[in-house]
GROMACS .gro file of C-alpha atoms in nm:
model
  317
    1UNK     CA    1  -1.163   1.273  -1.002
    2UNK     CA    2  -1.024   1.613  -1.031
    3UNK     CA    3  -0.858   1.786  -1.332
    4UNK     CA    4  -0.524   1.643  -1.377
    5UNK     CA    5  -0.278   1.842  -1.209
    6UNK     CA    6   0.051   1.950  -1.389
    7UNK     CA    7   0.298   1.877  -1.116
    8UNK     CA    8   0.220   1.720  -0.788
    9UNK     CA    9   0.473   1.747  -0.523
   10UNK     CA   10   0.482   1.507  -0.197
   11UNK     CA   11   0.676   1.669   0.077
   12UNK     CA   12   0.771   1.987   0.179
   13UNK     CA   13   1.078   2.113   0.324
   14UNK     CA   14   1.280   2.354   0.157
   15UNK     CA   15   1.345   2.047  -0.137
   16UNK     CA   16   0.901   2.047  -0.174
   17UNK     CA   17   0.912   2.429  -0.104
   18UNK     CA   18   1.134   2.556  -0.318
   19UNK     CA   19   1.008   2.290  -0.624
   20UNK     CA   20   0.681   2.466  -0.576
   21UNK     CA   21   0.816   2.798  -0.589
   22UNK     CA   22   0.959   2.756  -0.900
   23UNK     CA   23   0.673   2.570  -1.043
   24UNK     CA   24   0.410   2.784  -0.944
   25UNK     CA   25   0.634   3.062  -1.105
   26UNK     CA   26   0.627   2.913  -1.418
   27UNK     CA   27   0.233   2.853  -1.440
   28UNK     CA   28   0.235   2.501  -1.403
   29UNK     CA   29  -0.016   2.534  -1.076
   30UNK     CA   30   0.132   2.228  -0.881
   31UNK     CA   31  -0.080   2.059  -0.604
   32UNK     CA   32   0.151   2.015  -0.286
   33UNK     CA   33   0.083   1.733  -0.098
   34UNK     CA   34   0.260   1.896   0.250
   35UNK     CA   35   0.195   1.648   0.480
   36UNK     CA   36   0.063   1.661   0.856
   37UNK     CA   37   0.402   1.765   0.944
   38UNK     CA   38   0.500   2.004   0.688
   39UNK     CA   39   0.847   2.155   0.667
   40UNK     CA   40   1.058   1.872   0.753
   41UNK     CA   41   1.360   1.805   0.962
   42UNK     CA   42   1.413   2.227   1.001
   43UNK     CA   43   1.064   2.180   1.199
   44UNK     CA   44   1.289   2.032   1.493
   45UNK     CA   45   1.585   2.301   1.485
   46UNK     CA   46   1.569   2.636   1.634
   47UNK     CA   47   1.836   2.887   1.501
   48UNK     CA   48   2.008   2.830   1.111
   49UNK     CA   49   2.279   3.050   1.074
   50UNK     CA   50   2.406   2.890   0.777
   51UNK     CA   51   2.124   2.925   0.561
   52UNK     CA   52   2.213   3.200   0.284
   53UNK     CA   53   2.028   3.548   0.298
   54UNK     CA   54   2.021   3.563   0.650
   55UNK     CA   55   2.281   3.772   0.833
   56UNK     CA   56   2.182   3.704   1.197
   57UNK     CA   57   2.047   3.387   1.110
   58UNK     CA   58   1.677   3.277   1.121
   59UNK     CA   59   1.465   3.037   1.298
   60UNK     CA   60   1.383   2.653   1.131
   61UNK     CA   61   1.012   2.710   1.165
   62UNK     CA   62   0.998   3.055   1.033
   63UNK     CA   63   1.209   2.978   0.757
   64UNK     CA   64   0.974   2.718   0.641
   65UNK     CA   65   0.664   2.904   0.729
   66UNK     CA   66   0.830   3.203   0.474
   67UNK     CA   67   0.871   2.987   0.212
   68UNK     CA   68   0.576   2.809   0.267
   69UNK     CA   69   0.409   3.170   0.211
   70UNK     CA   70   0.626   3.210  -0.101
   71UNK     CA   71   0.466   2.897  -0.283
   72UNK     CA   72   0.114   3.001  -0.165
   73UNK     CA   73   0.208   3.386  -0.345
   74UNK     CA   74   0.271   3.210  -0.669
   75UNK     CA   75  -0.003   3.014  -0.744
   76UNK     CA   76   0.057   2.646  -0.528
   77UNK     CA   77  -0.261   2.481  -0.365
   78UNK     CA   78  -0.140   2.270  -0.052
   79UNK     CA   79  -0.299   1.970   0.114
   80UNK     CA   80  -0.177   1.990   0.460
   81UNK     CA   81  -0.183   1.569   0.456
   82UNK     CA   82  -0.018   1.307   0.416
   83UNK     CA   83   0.023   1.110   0.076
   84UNK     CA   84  -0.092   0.754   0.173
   85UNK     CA   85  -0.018   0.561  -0.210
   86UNK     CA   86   0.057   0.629  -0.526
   87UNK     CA   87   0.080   0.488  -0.892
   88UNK     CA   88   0.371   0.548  -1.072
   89UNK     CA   89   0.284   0.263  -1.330
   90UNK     CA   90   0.067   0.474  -1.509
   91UNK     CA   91   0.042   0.801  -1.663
   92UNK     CA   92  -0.114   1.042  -1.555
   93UNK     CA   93   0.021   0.883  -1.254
   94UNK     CA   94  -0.230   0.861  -0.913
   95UNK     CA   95  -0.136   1.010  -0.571
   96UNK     CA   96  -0.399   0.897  -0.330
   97UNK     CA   97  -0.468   1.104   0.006
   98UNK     CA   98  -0.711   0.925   0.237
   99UNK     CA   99  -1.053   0.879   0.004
  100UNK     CA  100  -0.947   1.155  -0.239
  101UNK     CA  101  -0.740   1.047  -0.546
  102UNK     CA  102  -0.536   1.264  -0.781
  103UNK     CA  103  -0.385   1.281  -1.114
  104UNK     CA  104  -0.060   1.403  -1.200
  105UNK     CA  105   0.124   1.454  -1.493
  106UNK     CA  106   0.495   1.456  -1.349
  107UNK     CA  107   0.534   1.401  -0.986
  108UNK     CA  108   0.834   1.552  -0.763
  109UNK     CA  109   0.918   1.298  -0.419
  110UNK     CA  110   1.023   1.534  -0.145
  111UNK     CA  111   0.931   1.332   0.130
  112UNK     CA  112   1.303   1.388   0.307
  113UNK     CA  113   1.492   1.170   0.534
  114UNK     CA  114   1.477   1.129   0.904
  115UNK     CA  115   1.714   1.090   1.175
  116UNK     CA  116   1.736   0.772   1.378
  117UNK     CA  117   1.725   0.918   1.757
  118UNK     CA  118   1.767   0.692   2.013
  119UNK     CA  119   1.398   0.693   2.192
  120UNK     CA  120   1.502   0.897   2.569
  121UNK     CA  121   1.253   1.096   2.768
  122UNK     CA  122   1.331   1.457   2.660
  123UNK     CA  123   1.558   1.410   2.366
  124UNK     CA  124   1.271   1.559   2.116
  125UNK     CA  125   1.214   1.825   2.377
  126UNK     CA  126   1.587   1.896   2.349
  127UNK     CA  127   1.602   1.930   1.973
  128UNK     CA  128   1.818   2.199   1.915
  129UNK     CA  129   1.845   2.320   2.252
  130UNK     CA  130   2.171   2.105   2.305
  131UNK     CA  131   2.054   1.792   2.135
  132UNK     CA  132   2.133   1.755   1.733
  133UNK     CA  133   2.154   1.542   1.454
  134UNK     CA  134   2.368   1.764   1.238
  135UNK     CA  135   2.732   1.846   1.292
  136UNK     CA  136   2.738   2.135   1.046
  137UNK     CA  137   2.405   2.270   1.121
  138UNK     CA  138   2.484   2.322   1.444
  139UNK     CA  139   2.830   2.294   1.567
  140UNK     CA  140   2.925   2.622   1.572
  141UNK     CA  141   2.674   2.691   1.904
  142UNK     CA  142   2.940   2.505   2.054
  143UNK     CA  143   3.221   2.664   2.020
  144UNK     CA  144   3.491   2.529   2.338
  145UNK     CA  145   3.222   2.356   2.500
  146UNK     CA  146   3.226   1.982   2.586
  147UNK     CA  147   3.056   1.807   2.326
  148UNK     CA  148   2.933   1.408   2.294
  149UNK     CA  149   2.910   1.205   1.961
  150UNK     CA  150   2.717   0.854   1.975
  151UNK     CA  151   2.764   0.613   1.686
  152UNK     CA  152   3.048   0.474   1.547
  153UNK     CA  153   3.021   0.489   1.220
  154UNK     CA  154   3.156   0.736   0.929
  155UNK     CA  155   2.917   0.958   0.969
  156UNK     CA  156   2.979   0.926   1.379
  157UNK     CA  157   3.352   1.032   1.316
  158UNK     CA  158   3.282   1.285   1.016
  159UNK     CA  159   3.068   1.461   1.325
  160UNK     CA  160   3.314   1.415   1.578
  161UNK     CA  161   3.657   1.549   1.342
  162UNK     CA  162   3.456   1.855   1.252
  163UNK     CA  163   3.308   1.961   1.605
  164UNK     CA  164   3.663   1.881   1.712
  165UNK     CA  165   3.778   2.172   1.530
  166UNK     CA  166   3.503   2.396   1.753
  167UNK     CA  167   3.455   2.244   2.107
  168UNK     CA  168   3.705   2.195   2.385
  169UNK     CA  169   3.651   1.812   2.408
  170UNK     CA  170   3.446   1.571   2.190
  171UNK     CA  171   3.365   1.251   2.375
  172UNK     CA  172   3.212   0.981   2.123
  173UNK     CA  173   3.039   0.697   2.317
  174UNK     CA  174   2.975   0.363   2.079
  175UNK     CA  175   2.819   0.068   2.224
  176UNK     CA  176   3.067  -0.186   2.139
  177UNK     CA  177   3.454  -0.187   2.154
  178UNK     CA  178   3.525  -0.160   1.792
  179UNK     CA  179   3.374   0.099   1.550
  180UNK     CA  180   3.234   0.023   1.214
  181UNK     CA  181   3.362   0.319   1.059
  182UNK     CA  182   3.600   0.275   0.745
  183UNK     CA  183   3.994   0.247   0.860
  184UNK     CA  184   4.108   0.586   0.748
  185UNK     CA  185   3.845   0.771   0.943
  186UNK     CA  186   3.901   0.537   1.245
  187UNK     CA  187   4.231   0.660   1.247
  188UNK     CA  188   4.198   1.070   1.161
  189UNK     CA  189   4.000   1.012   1.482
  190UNK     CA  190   4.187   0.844   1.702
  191UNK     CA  191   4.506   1.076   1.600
  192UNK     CA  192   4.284   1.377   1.721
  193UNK     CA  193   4.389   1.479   2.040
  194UNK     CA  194   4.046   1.645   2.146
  195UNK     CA  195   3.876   1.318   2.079
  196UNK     CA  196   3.829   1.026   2.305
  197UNK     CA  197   3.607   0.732   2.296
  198UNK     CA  198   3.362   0.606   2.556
  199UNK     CA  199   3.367   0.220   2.496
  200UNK     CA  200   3.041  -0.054   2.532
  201UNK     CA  201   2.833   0.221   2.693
  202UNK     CA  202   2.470   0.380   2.563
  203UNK     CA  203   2.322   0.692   2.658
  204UNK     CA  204   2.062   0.615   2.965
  205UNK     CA  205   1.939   0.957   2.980
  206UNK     CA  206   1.976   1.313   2.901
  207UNK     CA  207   1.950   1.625   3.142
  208UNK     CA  208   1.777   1.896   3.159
  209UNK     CA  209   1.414   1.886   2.968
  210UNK     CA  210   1.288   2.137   3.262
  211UNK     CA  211   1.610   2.343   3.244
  212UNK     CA  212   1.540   2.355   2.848
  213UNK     CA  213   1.914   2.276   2.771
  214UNK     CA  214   2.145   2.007   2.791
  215UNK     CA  215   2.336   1.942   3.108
  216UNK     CA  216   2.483   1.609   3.142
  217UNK     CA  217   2.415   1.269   2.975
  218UNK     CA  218   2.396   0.944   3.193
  219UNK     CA  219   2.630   0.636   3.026
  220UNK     CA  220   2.550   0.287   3.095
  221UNK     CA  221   2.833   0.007   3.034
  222UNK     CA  222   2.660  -0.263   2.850
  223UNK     CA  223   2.893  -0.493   2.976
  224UNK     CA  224   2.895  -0.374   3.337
  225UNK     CA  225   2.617  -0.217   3.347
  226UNK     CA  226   2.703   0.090   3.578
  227UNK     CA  227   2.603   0.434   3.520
  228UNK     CA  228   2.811   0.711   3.500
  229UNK     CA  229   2.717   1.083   3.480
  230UNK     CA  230   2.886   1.309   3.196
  231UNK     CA  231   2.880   1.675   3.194
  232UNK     CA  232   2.834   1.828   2.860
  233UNK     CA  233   2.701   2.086   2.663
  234UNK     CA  234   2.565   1.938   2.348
  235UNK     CA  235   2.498   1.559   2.239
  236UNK     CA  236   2.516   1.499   1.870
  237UNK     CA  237   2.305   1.168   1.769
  238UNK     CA  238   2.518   1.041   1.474
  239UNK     CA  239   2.342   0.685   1.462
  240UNK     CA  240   2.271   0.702   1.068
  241UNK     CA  241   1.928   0.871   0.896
  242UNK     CA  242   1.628   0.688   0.727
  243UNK     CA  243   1.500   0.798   0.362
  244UNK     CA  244   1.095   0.833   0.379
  245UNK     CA  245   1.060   0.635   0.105
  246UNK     CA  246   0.808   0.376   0.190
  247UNK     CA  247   0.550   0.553  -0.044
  248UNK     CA  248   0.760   0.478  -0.355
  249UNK     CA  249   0.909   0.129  -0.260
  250UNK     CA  250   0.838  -0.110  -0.532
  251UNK     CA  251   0.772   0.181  -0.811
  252UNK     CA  252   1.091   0.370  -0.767
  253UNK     CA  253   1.456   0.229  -0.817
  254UNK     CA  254   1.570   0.252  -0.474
  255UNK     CA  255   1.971   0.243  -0.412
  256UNK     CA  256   2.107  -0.025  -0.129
  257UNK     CA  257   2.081   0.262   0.146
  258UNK     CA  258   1.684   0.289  -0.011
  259UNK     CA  259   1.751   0.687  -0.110
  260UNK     CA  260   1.557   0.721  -0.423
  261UNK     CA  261   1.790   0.671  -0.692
  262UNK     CA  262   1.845   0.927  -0.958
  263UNK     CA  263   1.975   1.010  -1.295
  264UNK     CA  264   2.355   1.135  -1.202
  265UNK     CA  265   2.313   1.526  -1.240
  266UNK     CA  266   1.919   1.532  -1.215
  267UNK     CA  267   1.681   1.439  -1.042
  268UNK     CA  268   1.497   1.206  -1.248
  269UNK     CA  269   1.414   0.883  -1.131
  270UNK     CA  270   1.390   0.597  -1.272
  271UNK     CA  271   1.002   0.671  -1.398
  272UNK     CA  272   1.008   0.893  -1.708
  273UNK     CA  273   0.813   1.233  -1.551
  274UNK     CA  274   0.866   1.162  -1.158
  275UNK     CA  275   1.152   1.354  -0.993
  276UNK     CA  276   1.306   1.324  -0.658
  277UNK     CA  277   1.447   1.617  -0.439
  278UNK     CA  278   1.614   1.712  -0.080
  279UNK     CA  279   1.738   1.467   0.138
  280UNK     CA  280   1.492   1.178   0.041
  281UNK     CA  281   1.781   1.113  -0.259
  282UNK     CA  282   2.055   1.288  -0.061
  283UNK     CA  283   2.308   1.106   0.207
  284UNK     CA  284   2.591   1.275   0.138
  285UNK     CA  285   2.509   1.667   0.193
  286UNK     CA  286   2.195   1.688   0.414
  287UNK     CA  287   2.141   2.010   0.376
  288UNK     CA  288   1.869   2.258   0.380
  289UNK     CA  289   2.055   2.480   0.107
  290UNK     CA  290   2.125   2.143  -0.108
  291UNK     CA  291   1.790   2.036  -0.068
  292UNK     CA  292   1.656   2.374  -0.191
  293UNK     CA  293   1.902   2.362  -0.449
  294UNK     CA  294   1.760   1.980  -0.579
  295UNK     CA  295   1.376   2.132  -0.574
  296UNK     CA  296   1.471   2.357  -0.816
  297UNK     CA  297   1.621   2.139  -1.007
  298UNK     CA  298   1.331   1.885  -0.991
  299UNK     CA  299   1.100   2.163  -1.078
  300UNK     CA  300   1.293   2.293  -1.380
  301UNK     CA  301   1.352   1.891  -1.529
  302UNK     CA  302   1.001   1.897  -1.484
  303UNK     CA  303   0.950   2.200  -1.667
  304UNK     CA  304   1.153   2.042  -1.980
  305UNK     CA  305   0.969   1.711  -1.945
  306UNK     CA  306   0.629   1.913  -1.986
  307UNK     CA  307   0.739   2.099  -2.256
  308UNK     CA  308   0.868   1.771  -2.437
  309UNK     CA  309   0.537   1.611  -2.376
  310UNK     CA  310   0.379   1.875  -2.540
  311UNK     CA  311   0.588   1.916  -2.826
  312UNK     CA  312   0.546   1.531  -2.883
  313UNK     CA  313   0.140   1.564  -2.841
  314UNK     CA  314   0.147   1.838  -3.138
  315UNK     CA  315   0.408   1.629  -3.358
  316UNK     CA  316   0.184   1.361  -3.365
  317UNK     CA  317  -0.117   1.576  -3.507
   0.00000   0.00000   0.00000
């Protein structure tokens, strides 16, 4: 087994990134475990605008791929694979990748969340070209263009109220007759007069994969079951997101929605020396500045925890 490593992140993404940056900055050498698909969600998007530091905005995959570079400059070594177990039972705790095992003395969960799409030919080809799963990422690409919502819960109407304020028409298709969204945002919706709701129908399809943008969507009435073609400009997915936390279940206090739970105002977890950052504890914000924001908080707690550990290691000389 190889020397035990400091800090070990799992994840990348600008949560994982950004941890590593400020780890590596500090000389505490962390191991990144990046995964096959490193960089997360901003992988799938093309232009951020919203990301600070960047006056004409920057493209998801470069952004990552700089800050990936940034880690690398100060000192991180990265395993481009995927964590497959770990032990958080014991200390140094064990992060396992394939055969090869390693030892970590605090451990930072950045795995991220992922958003529940609904499984149609060409929607992952239209990522960000007119298909999204963020309203504030990428709303403003739509300014007074027709825009379509599907889900129907808070999050559904949260999407649909703000691109309301930037489209000409927000059409948000749920596939029964009643929403489950909470009564006050069921209403702030239905009292918005650019907002109307498509009832018991799914998407069927989305055009235009070969066109490289979105056309039109194709409804289906569940209860009918005819098909009905809608011209629009962008289709936000807001059908709810999915922590990556499979890794951790069972070691990790998980909260009902199964986001990592942490310390109020940290990111500690319930494990004394194992930290969790970006969107894998995160359903309120989802952002890549918040999740940046979180890795350098996990970083610097794990900085302090360190430092404690060490203090307690002479003490007891």
């Amino acid at each position: 087994m190889a020397t035990t490593r400091k800090v070990i992140i799992i994840g990348s993404g600008p949560a994982g990134y950004t941890a590593a940056i400020y780890a590596a900055r500090a000389n505490l050498a962390p191991l990144m475990i990046s995964g096959l698909q490193s960089g997360g969600q901003l992988m799938l998007t093309t232009l951020v605008e919203n990301y600070p530091g960047f006056v004409d905005g920057v493209m998801g995959p470069e952004l990552m791929e700089t800050m990936r570079k940034q880690a690398e400059r100060f000192g991180t070594d990265m395993i481009a694979e995927d964590a497959t177990a770990v032990d958080l039972s014991r200390r140094p705790f064990l992060v396992r990748v394939g055969e090869a095992v390693y030892e970590g003395e605090t451990v930072i969960v950045a795995t991220g969340a992922s958003a529940k799409l609904l499984g149609l030919p060409g929607e992952r080809e239209l990522m960000g070209r007119g298909v999204s799963t963020c309203a504030t990422c990428d709303g403003f690409f739509f300014k007074d263009q027709n825009i379509m919502v599907v889900g129907g819960g808070d999050s559904a109407m949260e999407e649909a109220l703000y691109l309301a304020r930037l489209g000409r028409r927000v059409d948000v298709v749920h596939r029964r007759d009643t929403l489950r969204a909470s009564k006050i945002m069921q209403e702030r919706a239905a009292k918005n007069a650019k907002i109307t709701f498509i009832w018991n129908s799914v998407v069927d399809s989305i055009a235009d994969a070969a066109a490289g943008k979105v056309t039109s969507v194709n409804l289906r009435d569940v209860v009918t079951g005819n098909v009905t073609t809608h011209a629009v400009d962008g289709l936000f997915v807001a059908i709810g997101h999915q922590p990556n936390t499979a890794l951790v279940r069972g070691q990790l206090e998980l909260l009902p929605n199964d986001y990592v739970k942490v310390v109020p105002g940290t990111t500690q977890t319930s494990v004394p020396g194992v930290f969790a950052a970006g969107d894998v504890a995160d359903f309120t914000w989802r952002q890549a500045v918040t999740a940046a924001g979180t890795g350098c908080m996990a970083a610097l707690d794990g900085e302090k925890f360190l430092a404690a550990m060490e203090y307690e290691a002479i003490a007891a000389e």
